[in-house]
Coordinates of C-alpha atoms in Angstrom, one line a residue:
M13 CA 246.2 64.6 130.0
E14 CA 249.4 62.6 129.7
V15 CA 250.3 60.9 126.4
T16 CA 253.0 58.2 126.4
N17 CA 254.8 56.9 123.2
N18 CA 256.3 53.5 123.9
G19 CA 257.4 53.1 120.3
N20 CA 260.8 53.5 118.7
E21 CA 259.7 56.3 116.4
D22 CA 258.3 59.8 117.1
Y23 CA 254.5 60.2 117.0
I24 CA 253.3 63.3 115.1
G25 CA 249.6 63.5 114.6
L26 CA 246.1 64.3 116.0
I27 CA 244.4 62.9 119.0
T28 CA 240.6 63.3 119.4
L29 CA 238.5 63.1 122.6
H30 CA 235.0 61.4 122.6
S31 CA 232.5 61.6 125.4
G32 CA 229.5 59.5 126.5
R33 CA 227.1 58.9 129.3
N34 CA 228.5 55.6 130.3
D35 CA 231.6 53.5 129.7
Q36 CA 230.1 51.6 126.8
D37 CA 228.6 54.3 124.6
Y38 CA 230.3 57.5 123.4
N39 CA 229.8 60.1 120.7
N40 CA 231.6 59.5 117.4
T41 CA 231.9 63.3 116.9
P42 CA 235.0 64.6 118.7
G43 CA 234.3 66.9 121.6
G44 CA 237.9 68.1 121.5
D45 CA 241.3 67.5 119.8
C46 CA 244.9 68.2 120.1
Y47 CA 247.8 68.0 117.5
I48 CA 250.7 66.5 119.3
S49 CA 254.3 65.5 118.8
V50 CA 255.6 62.8 121.2
P51 CA 259.2 61.6 120.9
A52 CA 259.9 57.9 121.1
H53 CA 259.8 56.4 124.6
S54 CA 258.6 59.7 126.1
T55 CA 255.6 61.2 127.8
I56 CA 254.1 64.7 127.3
T57 CA 251.3 66.5 129.1
R58 CA 248.6 68.5 127.3
Q59 CA 245.5 70.4 128.5
I60 CA 242.4 70.1 126.3
T61 CA 239.0 71.7 127.0
I62 CA 236.0 69.9 125.6
L63 CA 232.3 70.3 125.3
V64 CA 230.3 67.3 126.5
E65 CA 226.6 66.4 125.8
V66 CA 226.0 65.9 129.5
P67 CA 225.4 69.4 131.0
E68 CA 226.7 68.4 134.4
G69 CA 227.5 65.3 136.4
D70 CA 229.4 62.2 135.4
F71 CA 230.5 61.2 131.9
Y72 CA 233.1 59.0 130.3
L73 CA 235.9 60.0 128.0
R74 CA 237.8 58.0 125.3
V75 CA 240.8 59.1 123.2
K76 CA 241.6 58.1 119.6
D77 CA 244.7 58.6 117.5
D78 CA 244.6 60.1 113.9
A79 CA 243.9 56.6 112.5
G80 CA 240.7 56.3 114.6
E81 CA 242.2 53.7 117.0
E82 CA 241.4 54.0 120.6
I83 CA 244.4 54.7 122.8
S84 CA 242.9 54.8 126.2
A85 CA 240.4 53.0 128.3
P86 CA 237.2 54.9 129.2
Q87 CA 237.9 57.5 131.9
K88 CA 235.2 58.7 134.3
I89 CA 235.0 62.6 134.5
T90 CA 232.7 64.9 136.4
A91 CA 231.4 68.0 134.5
E92 CA 230.3 71.3 135.9
M93 CA 228.2 74.1 134.3
T94 CA 229.9 77.3 133.4
T95 CA 228.7 80.9 133.0
K96 CA 231.6 81.8 130.9
P97 CA 231.6 82.0 127.0
V98 CA 231.7 78.7 125.3
L99 CA 232.8 79.1 121.7
V100 CA 231.9 76.9 118.7
L101 CA 234.2 77.0 115.7
T102 CA 231.9 77.3 112.7
N103 CA 234.3 78.2 109.9
V104 CA 238.0 78.7 109.0
E105 CA 239.0 80.8 105.9
T106 CA 242.2 81.5 104.1
N107 CA 243.1 83.3 100.9
V108 CA 244.3 80.2 99.0
T109 CA 243.5 80.0 95.3
P110 CA 240.9 77.2 94.9
G111 CA 242.3 74.2 93.1
D112 CA 245.9 75.5 92.9
Y113 CA 248.7 73.7 94.8
E114 CA 252.4 74.0 95.4
T115 CA 254.0 70.7 94.5
E116 CA 257.7 71.5 94.2
N117 CA 258.8 73.5 97.2
A118 CA 256.5 72.4 100.1
F119 CA 258.2 69.8 102.3
R120 CA 256.7 68.7 105.7
F121 CA 259.1 66.8 107.9
G122 CA 261.1 65.9 104.7
N123 CA 258.1 64.7 102.7
R124 CA 257.1 66.7 99.6
V125 CA 253.4 67.6 100.0
K126 CA 250.6 69.0 97.8
A127 CA 250.1 72.4 99.6
P128 CA 247.2 74.8 99.0
K129 CA 248.8 77.8 97.2
I130 CA 248.2 81.5 97.9
N131 CA 249.0 83.6 94.8
D132 CA 249.5 86.7 96.8
D133 CA 252.2 88.1 99.0
Y134 CA 250.6 87.3 102.4
A135 CA 248.5 84.6 104.1
L136 CA 245.2 85.4 105.7
F137 CA 243.9 83.1 108.5
R138 CA 240.3 83.9 109.6
Y139 CA 238.3 82.1 112.3
K140 CA 234.5 82.3 112.8
F141 CA 232.9 81.5 116.1
K142 CA 229.5 81.3 117.7
N143 CA 229.0 81.6 121.5
I144 CA 226.7 79.1 123.2
G145 CA 227.6 80.1 126.7
G146 CA 227.5 83.2 128.8
A147 CA 228.7 86.7 127.9
G148 CA 232.2 87.7 128.8
K149 CA 235.7 88.4 127.5
V150 CA 238.2 86.0 126.0
Q151 CA 241.7 86.5 124.8
Y152 CA 243.5 85.0 121.7
F153 CA 246.4 85.2 119.4
I154 CA 246.8 83.8 115.9
Y155 CA 250.2 82.3 115.2
C156 CA 252.2 81.4 112.2
E157 CA 254.5 78.3 112.3
D158 CA 257.1 77.0 109.8
A159 CA 255.1 74.2 108.3
S160 CA 258.2 72.3 107.2
D161 CA 259.2 71.2 110.7
G162 CA 257.5 73.4 113.3
S163 CA 260.9 74.8 114.3
K164 CA 259.8 78.5 114.1
K165 CA 256.6 80.0 115.5
Y166 CA 255.6 83.7 115.5
W167 CA 252.8 85.8 116.9
K168 CA 252.2 89.5 116.9
G169 CA 252.4 90.9 120.4
G170 CA 250.6 89.4 123.3
Y171 CA 247.0 88.2 123.6
K172 CA 244.2 90.3 122.1
Q173 CA 241.0 90.6 124.1
I174 CA 237.5 90.5 122.6
D175 CA 234.1 90.9 124.1
V176 CA 231.8 87.9 123.5
P177 CA 228.0 88.6 123.7
N178 CA 225.6 85.8 124.3
D179 CA 223.0 86.9 121.8
G180 CA 223.7 84.2 119.3
S181 CA 225.7 86.4 117.0
E182 CA 228.9 85.2 115.3
L183 CA 232.3 86.8 115.6
Y184 CA 235.4 86.7 113.5
V185 CA 239.1 87.0 114.4
E186 CA 241.9 87.1 111.8
E187 CA 245.5 87.8 111.2
T188 CA 247.8 88.1 108.1
W189 CA 251.4 86.9 107.7
S190 CA 253.9 87.5 104.9
P191 CA 257.1 85.6 104.1
A192 CA 258.9 89.0 104.6
E193 CA 257.8 88.9 108.2
V194 CA 258.6 85.3 109.1
G195 CA 261.3 84.3 106.7
F196 CA 259.5 81.3 105.1
N197 CA 256.7 80.7 102.5
F198 CA 255.4 77.3 103.8
M199 CA 253.1 78.3 106.7
M200 CA 250.8 76.7 109.2
G201 CA 248.4 79.1 110.9
G202 CA 246.7 78.3 114.2
I203 CA 244.9 80.0 117.1
E204 CA 245.3 80.0 120.8
M205 CA 242.5 81.1 123.1
S206 CA 241.9 81.4 126.8
Y207 CA 239.7 83.0 129.4
I208 CA 241.0 86.3 130.9
D209 CA 241.2 84.9 134.5
N210 CA 242.7 81.5 133.7
N211 CA 244.4 79.5 131.0
L212 CA 241.5 77.3 130.1
S213 CA 240.3 77.5 126.5
P214 CA 236.8 78.8 125.7
L215 CA 237.0 77.0 122.3
M216 CA 235.1 73.8 123.2
Y217 CA 233.2 72.6 120.2
V218 CA 233.4 72.5 116.4
N219 CA 230.4 72.7 114.1
M220 CA 231.7 72.7 110.5
E221 CA 231.8 70.3 107.6
N222 CA 235.1 68.7 106.6
Y223 CA 236.7 69.7 109.9
F224 CA 239.5 67.2 109.2
Y225 CA 241.5 67.4 105.9
N226 CA 244.4 65.6 104.4
L227 CA 247.7 67.2 103.4
V228 CA 248.7 64.5 100.9
L229 CA 252.2 63.6 99.6
V230 CA 253.0 64.5 96.0
E231 CA 254.5 61.0 95.3
D232 CA 251.6 59.1 96.8
E233 CA 248.3 60.9 97.5
S234 CA 247.0 58.0 99.5
R235 CA 249.5 59.1 102.2
G236 CA 250.0 62.3 104.1
Y237 CA 249.1 64.2 107.2
R238 CA 245.6 64.4 108.7
L239 CA 244.9 67.8 110.2
P240 CA 242.1 69.7 111.9
A241 CA 240.8 72.8 110.1
N242 CA 241.9 75.1 112.9
L243 CA 245.5 74.3 111.7
Q244 CA 245.7 75.6 108.1
I245 CA 248.8 74.8 106.0
V246 CA 249.4 77.0 103.0
Y247 CA 252.2 78.0 100.6
V248 CA 252.6 81.7 99.9
A249 CA 253.8 81.9 96.3
G250 CA 253.5 85.6 95.8
K251 CA 251.7 87.4 93.0
P252 CA 252.4 86.3 89.4
V253 CA 253.9 89.8 88.8
G254 CA 256.4 91.1 91.3
I255 CA 255.1 93.7 93.8
D256 CA 258.4 95.1 95.0
H257 CA 258.3 97.6 92.2
V258 CA 255.2 99.6 91.4
E259 CA 254.6 102.1 88.6
T260 CA 251.8 104.5 89.4
T261 CA 250.1 107.1 87.3
G262 CA 251.9 110.4 86.9
G263 CA 255.3 108.7 86.4
K264 CA 255.9 108.0 90.1
A265 CA 257.9 104.8 90.7
I266 CA 257.9 103.1 94.1
T267 CA 260.3 100.3 94.9
G268 CA 260.7 98.1 98.0
G269 CA 264.3 97.4 98.9
E270 CA 266.4 96.2 101.8
G271 CA 264.9 98.0 104.8
E272 CA 263.6 100.9 102.7
I273 CA 261.0 102.1 100.3
I274 CA 262.4 104.2 97.3
I275 CA 260.1 106.8 95.8
R276 CA 261.0 108.4 92.5
A277 CA 258.8 111.3 91.5
D278 CA 258.2 113.5 88.5
K279 CA 256.0 116.1 90.3
A280 CA 255.5 117.7 93.7
E281 CA 253.2 115.5 95.8
T282 CA 252.7 114.1 99.3
V283 CA 252.9 110.3 99.4
A284 CA 251.4 108.3 102.3
I285 CA 252.9 105.0 103.3
Y286 CA 250.6 102.6 105.3
G287 CA 251.2 99.3 107.0
I288 CA 249.4 96.2 105.9
D289 CA 247.1 96.7 108.9
G290 CA 246.0 100.1 107.7
R291 CA 248.0 102.3 110.1
L292 CA 249.9 105.3 108.7
V293 CA 253.6 104.8 108.8
H294 CA 255.0 107.8 107.0
R295 CA 254.1 110.8 104.9
V296 CA 256.7 111.9 102.3
S297 CA 256.7 115.1 100.4
T298 CA 258.3 114.9 97.0
E299 CA 259.3 117.4 94.3
A300 CA 259.7 116.7 90.5
G301 CA 262.8 114.7 90.0
D302 CA 263.2 113.7 93.6
T303 CA 264.3 110.3 94.8
K304 CA 263.3 109.7 98.4
R305 CA 264.5 106.7 100.5
V306 CA 262.3 105.9 103.5
S307 CA 263.7 103.5 106.1
V308 CA 261.1 101.0 107.3
P309 CA 261.2 97.5 108.9
A310 CA 260.8 94.5 106.7
G311 CA 257.2 93.8 105.8
I312 CA 254.4 94.7 103.4
Y313 CA 253.3 98.3 102.9
I314 CA 250.5 100.0 101.0
V315 CA 251.7 103.0 98.8
K316 CA 249.4 104.7 96.3
G317 CA 246.9 101.8 96.7
A318 CA 249.5 99.1 95.8
K319 CA 251.4 96.6 98.0
V320 CA 255.1 97.0 98.3
V321 CA 257.4 94.4 99.9
V322 CA 260.4 95.5 102.0
R323 CA 262.9 92.8 102.8

């Protein structure tokens, strides 16, 4: 699909696709969507996979902008049945504190916004799906983007593969991100999915209440950004009490520093250091009075059951 912006200002927003059996009627519930940025007097190309109510044969497609205005004439399309997985997004979860917002430090494209706040040291993005197609494998990655302007985008490794049964069960995928990992607190989490043998997306339908939400401006809550739930914007404020220094029972002090974890002990003990994903990173043997410095990359670690941030 090509989208052309003939205006003098950049377009940043959501477009939704609606299908119908003829060129007069169409479904008011979007069958697909895409968040786009189109510079002034420019054209971009995007690929969107949608689920249509017509199992196979001809149908018609319309496109709307985020204000609900139609931006295309009806387009005739021919649909084909597939034996591959067809995923329905049923829920998106984060670890934001309900009712708590960052109103001082969250700016999106220069506008100060009322951002859902996470009172922890990391953001969790979890997606829940149901398969209404055939069994098979799909691949995905969950990314973290700088929500202020989209200039930075991170993901962990390549695509991850998952088996998708066709027994009606639901499946979850999730990822965590910390400011120490990406270098910013104002985050937008999203997900990319595709089949193993081609770059088409198996995510074709949404079945959840309040799929669209508004990220409102602090100065005027009647204005802001309209976003789909698969794009979650959050502000990671950290825990109310700093977690770079942890006092544990027995007098052992554990501190996160620049590229290292510092362990001060008053007794002989073996201390295990785990990554935020649960993998064992180091085992350190200490004696009474020892100060051990363990070099580790920046990130969040679990030591003696507590989280420690390394910058």
